[in-house]
Tab-separated table of C-alpha atoms and ligand atoms in Angstrom:
chain	number	residue	atom	x	y	z
A	17	UNK	CA	74.102	-48.460	12.582
A	18	UNK	CA	74.991	-45.183	14.257
A	19	UNK	CA	78.393	-44.477	15.745
A	20	UNK	CA	78.829	-42.053	18.588
A	21	UNK	CA	80.867	-38.994	17.688
A	22	UNK	CA	81.582	-35.483	18.854
A	23	UNK	CA	78.923	-32.854	18.333
A	24	UNK	CA	80.353	-30.605	15.624
A	25	UNK	CA	77.913	-27.928	14.500
A	26	UNK	CA	78.641	-26.118	11.219
A	27	UNK	CA	76.854	-22.807	10.679
A	28	UNK	CA	77.415	-21.235	7.265
A	29	UNK	CA	75.800	-18.368	5.417
A	30	UNK	CA	76.258	-14.855	4.064
A	31	UNK	CA	77.113	-11.691	6.009
A	32	UNK	CA	74.556	-10.483	8.571
A	33	UNK	CA	72.294	-13.515	8.094
A	34	UNK	CA	72.267	-14.063	11.858
A	35	UNK	CA	74.656	-17.017	11.702
A	36	UNK	CA	77.117	-15.541	14.211
A	37	UNK	CA	74.494	-14.912	16.879
A	38	UNK	CA	72.905	-18.302	16.274
A	39	UNK	CA	76.293	-20.049	16.462
A	40	UNK	CA	77.210	-18.274	19.715
A	41	UNK	CA	73.896	-19.215	21.323
A	42	UNK	CA	74.123	-22.832	20.155
A	43	UNK	CA	77.608	-22.997	21.686
A	44	UNK	CA	76.291	-21.705	25.028
A	45	UNK	CA	73.328	-24.073	24.944
A	46	UNK	CA	75.428	-27.162	24.287
A	47	UNK	CA	78.444	-26.041	26.339
A	48	UNK	CA	80.731	-26.130	23.299
A	49	UNK	CA	83.614	-23.863	22.230
A	50	UNK	CA	82.748	-21.495	19.368
A	51	UNK	CA	84.927	-20.140	16.569
A	52	UNK	CA	83.763	-17.285	14.340
A	53	UNK	CA	86.003	-18.121	11.380
A	54	UNK	CA	85.258	-14.784	9.696
A	55	UNK	CA	87.476	-13.193	12.352
A	56	UNK	CA	90.468	-15.103	10.976
A	57	UNK	CA	89.957	-13.703	7.472
A	58	UNK	CA	89.268	-10.246	8.901
A	59	UNK	CA	92.510	-10.387	10.921
A	60	UNK	CA	94.462	-11.387	7.807
A	61	UNK	CA	92.911	-8.547	5.768
A	62	UNK	CA	93.730	-6.004	8.470
A	63	UNK	CA	97.197	-7.501	8.903
A	64	UNK	CA	97.917	-6.837	5.222
A	65	UNK	CA	96.653	-3.253	5.500
A	66	UNK	CA	98.565	-2.626	8.758
A	67	UNK	CA	101.787	-3.755	7.085
A	68	UNK	CA	101.167	-1.252	4.292
A	69	UNK	CA	100.515	-4.130	1.880
A	70	UNK	CA	98.170	-4.433	-1.065
A	71	UNK	CA	95.029	-6.590	-0.835
A	72	UNK	CA	95.575	-7.614	-4.471
A	73	UNK	CA	98.897	-9.212	-3.499
A	74	UNK	CA	98.075	-12.898	-2.853
A	75	UNK	CA	101.597	-13.740	-1.650
A	76	UNK	CA	101.537	-10.939	0.942
A	77	UNK	CA	98.161	-12.094	2.249
A	78	UNK	CA	99.328	-15.699	2.430
A	79	UNK	CA	102.419	-14.635	4.421
A	80	UNK	CA	100.196	-12.814	6.929
A	81	UNK	CA	97.901	-15.847	7.177
A	82	UNK	CA	100.842	-18.213	7.781
A	83	UNK	CA	102.081	-16.155	10.715
A	84	UNK	CA	98.681	-14.941	11.886
A	85	UNK	CA	99.044	-12.794	14.973
A	86	UNK	CA	96.304	-14.295	17.146
A	87	UNK	CA	96.412	-11.298	19.514
A	88	UNK	CA	94.721	-9.406	16.657
A	89	UNK	CA	91.700	-11.652	17.145
A	90	UNK	CA	90.859	-10.060	20.494
A	91	UNK	CA	90.400	-6.619	18.921
A	92	UNK	CA	86.716	-7.277	18.149
A	93	UNK	CA	85.853	-3.619	17.644
A	94	UNK	CA	88.366	-3.223	14.837
A	95	UNK	CA	87.678	-6.638	13.353
A	96	UNK	CA	83.967	-5.969	13.007
A	97	UNK	CA	84.300	-2.737	10.981
A	98	UNK	CA	83.120	-2.594	7.389
A	99	UNK	CA	86.739	-2.004	6.343
A	100	UNK	CA	87.805	-5.310	7.922
A	101	UNK	CA	84.906	-7.208	6.318
A	102	UNK	CA	85.736	-5.831	2.891
A	103	UNK	CA	89.462	-6.585	3.317
A	104	UNK	CA	88.579	-10.108	4.503
A	105	UNK	CA	86.456	-10.906	1.491
A	106	UNK	CA	89.193	-9.657	-0.850
A	107	UNK	CA	91.895	-11.944	0.581
A	108	UNK	CA	89.575	-14.902	1.290
A	109	UNK	CA	89.603	-15.975	-2.360
A	110	UNK	CA	93.345	-16.739	-2.355
A	111	UNK	CA	93.852	-20.530	-2.082
A	112	UNK	CA	97.127	-19.980	-0.170
A	113	UNK	CA	95.341	-17.937	2.488
A	114	UNK	CA	92.641	-20.587	2.884
A	115	UNK	CA	95.248	-23.365	3.086
A	116	UNK	CA	97.160	-21.465	5.764
A	117	UNK	CA	94.037	-21.150	7.932
A	118	UNK	CA	92.784	-24.696	7.363
A	119	UNK	CA	94.615	-26.599	10.123
A	120	UNK	CA	93.756	-24.110	12.838
A	121	UNK	CA	90.066	-24.439	11.983
A	122	UNK	CA	90.174	-28.228	11.639
A	123	UNK	CA	91.973	-28.545	14.981
A	124	UNK	CA	89.300	-26.376	16.572
A	125	UNK	CA	86.539	-28.503	15.046
A	126	UNK	CA	88.298	-31.688	16.153
A	127	UNK	CA	88.258	-30.932	19.879
A	128	UNK	CA	87.196	-33.959	21.907
A	129	UNK	CA	83.828	-32.689	23.056
A	130	UNK	CA	82.864	-31.091	19.754
A	131	UNK	CA	82.622	-27.445	18.672
A	132	UNK	CA	80.528	-24.857	16.875
A	133	UNK	CA	82.100	-23.031	13.924
A	134	UNK	CA	80.506	-20.392	11.738
A	135	UNK	CA	81.679	-19.169	8.358
A	136	UNK	CA	81.217	-19.847	4.658
A	137	UNK	CA	82.818	-23.263	4.093
A	138	UNK	CA	82.495	-25.066	7.421
A	139	UNK	CA	80.016	-27.695	6.234
A	140	UNK	CA	81.684	-28.119	2.844
A	141	UNK	CA	85.453	-27.941	3.535
A	142	UNK	CA	86.423	-27.531	7.202
A	143	UNK	CA	84.092	-30.075	8.815
A	144	UNK	CA	82.309	-32.056	6.084
A	145	UNK	CA	81.492	-34.724	8.717
A	146	UNK	CA	79.785	-32.279	11.089
A	147	UNK	CA	76.796	-33.791	12.893
A	148	UNK	CA	74.614	-30.727	12.266
A	149	UNK	CA	74.907	-28.338	9.330
A	150	UNK	CA	72.914	-25.144	8.990
A	151	UNK	CA	72.934	-22.691	6.129
A	152	UNK	CA	71.543	-19.446	7.526
A	153	UNK	CA	70.350	-16.807	5.089
A	154	UNK	CA	68.045	-13.787	4.682
A	155	UNK	CA	67.310	-11.345	1.866
A	156	UNK	CA	70.091	-8.847	1.096
A	157	UNK	CA	67.790	-5.967	2.175
A	158	UNK	CA	67.106	-7.550	5.564
A	159	UNK	CA	70.775	-8.260	6.105
A	160	UNK	CA	71.800	-4.744	5.065
A	161	UNK	CA	69.251	-3.244	7.488
A	162	UNK	CA	70.541	-5.389	10.354
A	163	UNK	CA	74.198	-4.575	9.705
A	164	UNK	CA	73.401	-0.880	9.175
A	165	UNK	CA	71.634	-0.710	12.554
A	166	UNK	CA	74.554	-2.437	14.280
A	167	UNK	CA	77.169	-0.148	12.776
A	168	UNK	CA	75.257	3.118	13.183
A	169	UNK	CA	74.383	2.219	16.823
A	170	UNK	CA	78.075	2.244	17.600
A	171	UNK	CA	78.725	5.472	15.746
A	172	UNK	CA	80.047	4.276	12.353
A	173	UNK	CA	78.751	6.611	9.620
A	174	UNK	CA	77.438	4.622	6.668
A	175	UNK	CA	74.437	5.118	4.367
A	176	UNK	CA	71.957	2.236	4.037
A	177	UNK	CA	72.375	2.171	0.237
A	178	UNK	CA	76.131	1.770	0.603
A	179	UNK	CA	75.598	-1.000	3.137
A	180	UNK	CA	73.283	-2.847	0.736
A	181	UNK	CA	75.774	-2.439	-2.119
A	182	UNK	CA	78.559	-3.802	0.146
A	183	UNK	CA	76.478	-6.839	1.090
A	184	UNK	CA	75.580	-7.637	-2.521
A	185	UNK	CA	79.187	-7.207	-3.676
A	186	UNK	CA	80.454	-9.422	-0.835
A	187	UNK	CA	77.866	-12.139	-1.610
A	188	UNK	CA	78.927	-12.163	-5.261
A	189	UNK	CA	82.605	-12.333	-4.393
A	190	UNK	CA	82.145	-15.074	-1.737
A	191	UNK	CA	79.831	-17.207	-3.876
A	192	UNK	CA	81.723	-16.653	-7.127
A	193	UNK	CA	85.287	-17.461	-6.097
A	194	UNK	CA	87.008	-20.669	-7.172
A	195	UNK	CA	88.455	-21.588	-3.756
A	196	UNK	CA	85.881	-22.884	-1.253
A	197	UNK	CA	83.018	-20.706	-2.513
A	198	UNK	CA	80.104	-19.952	-0.221
A	199	UNK	CA	77.575	-22.646	-1.049
A	200	UNK	CA	75.024	-24.601	0.936
A	201	UNK	CA	76.353	-28.097	1.663
A	202	UNK	CA	74.128	-30.795	0.185
A	203	UNK	CA	73.277	-32.108	3.635
A	204	UNK	CA	72.850	-28.691	5.299
A	205	UNK	CA	69.450	-27.464	6.427
A	206	UNK	CA	68.442	-24.051	5.079
A	207	UNK	CA	67.293	-21.551	7.707
A	208	UNK	CA	65.868	-18.332	6.252
A	209	UNK	CA	65.785	-15.682	9.000
A	210	UNK	CA	64.217	-12.903	6.889
A	211	UNK	CA	60.953	-12.928	8.842
A	212	UNK	CA	62.317	-14.243	12.127
A	213	UNK	CA	63.512	-12.322	15.166
A	214	UNK	CA	66.546	-13.687	16.953
A	215	UNK	CA	64.506	-15.781	19.416
A	216	UNK	CA	62.534	-17.457	16.635
A	217	UNK	CA	65.682	-17.963	14.541
A	218	UNK	CA	67.495	-19.535	17.487
A	219	UNK	CA	64.541	-21.837	18.269
A	220	UNK	CA	64.514	-23.018	14.662
A	221	UNK	CA	68.288	-23.585	14.755
A	222	UNK	CA	68.038	-25.579	17.979
A	223	UNK	CA	65.338	-27.784	16.479
A	224	UNK	CA	67.573	-28.486	13.467
A	225	UNK	CA	70.451	-29.457	15.775
A	226	UNK	CA	68.181	-31.643	17.920
A	227	UNK	CA	66.948	-33.496	14.833
A	228	UNK	CA	70.537	-34.013	13.665
A	229	UNK	CA	71.597	-35.272	17.102
A	230	UNK	CA	68.722	-37.732	17.177
A	231	UNK	CA	69.713	-38.935	13.698
A	232	UNK	CA	73.238	-39.621	14.898
A	233	UNK	CA	72.177	-41.180	18.184
A	234	UNK	CA	73.780	-38.324	20.135
B	310	C5P	O1	81.487	-13.759	8.384
B	310	C5P	P1	82.256	-12.482	8.157
B	310	C5P	O2	81.444	-11.373	7.573
B	310	C5P	O3	83.007	-12.049	9.376
B	310	C5P	O4	83.375	-12.873	7.080
B	310	C5P	C1	84.181	-11.910	6.474
B	310	C5P	C2	84.672	-12.444	5.142
B	310	C5P	O5	85.580	-13.512	5.377
B	310	C5P	C3	83.585	-13.057	4.261
B	310	C5P	O6	82.982	-12.090	3.403
B	310	C5P	C4	84.334	-14.107	3.470
B	310	C5P	O7	84.919	-13.551	2.325
B	310	C5P	C5	85.447	-14.525	4.398
B	310	C5P	N1	85.198	-15.820	5.029
B	310	C5P	C6	85.453	-16.961	4.297
B	310	C5P	N2	85.313	-18.193	4.869
B	310	C5P	C7	84.915	-18.317	6.131
B	310	C5P	C8	84.596	-17.153	6.904
B	310	C5P	C9	84.741	-15.916	6.308
B	310	C5P	O8	85.811	-16.874	3.132
B	310	C5P	N3	84.813	-19.526	6.683
């Protein structure tokens, strides 16, 4: 028997896999609110740096996470820098930081009409009961090229080789940590975007969500 429930869509995957764009477009398509959970970790990382703190100091990062200044979340330009991404992945392994950000994310996922969240642990930890779970990936080289184009288009100076090294280091850190490591949920559908442009990737994502909705009688 199927029970009717809210349409929660969990989109996980590594940096620059296309998960953010896919999640945003799914949210528009289904008229759902969208949370890019990476922004929370980025805001905490930058909050530590802004306070003159040390990213190796777990207690300092947890304190920032507990009193997260949500106005920081609107500063998209700063939050999407390589510096913010690196800071985020360094503090994201602290269990206290993850615990401090848990309720906010679960409340967002629990909204009456449903929600789309993207991150690393949405399908495994934040919303294990999500109706649709996608794990979006692509080769490190493809992801580095995409991120390099984005950053250089807006004037950030970074060499492709450094970008690739950053991506590989971040993957290792995110997948290797003890607390909520980046891993495909058992019931998530893998979507490899290496050879797909954004339209094709989005079409594939929508088909996965439609199949999941049909499965749940939604
Ligand atoms: O997705 P994005 O690149 O913005 O994430 C930045 C960093 O935040 C990731 O490398 C990861 O360490 C952390 N993160 C996380 N769990 C999430 C979202 C992001 O650990 N749900």
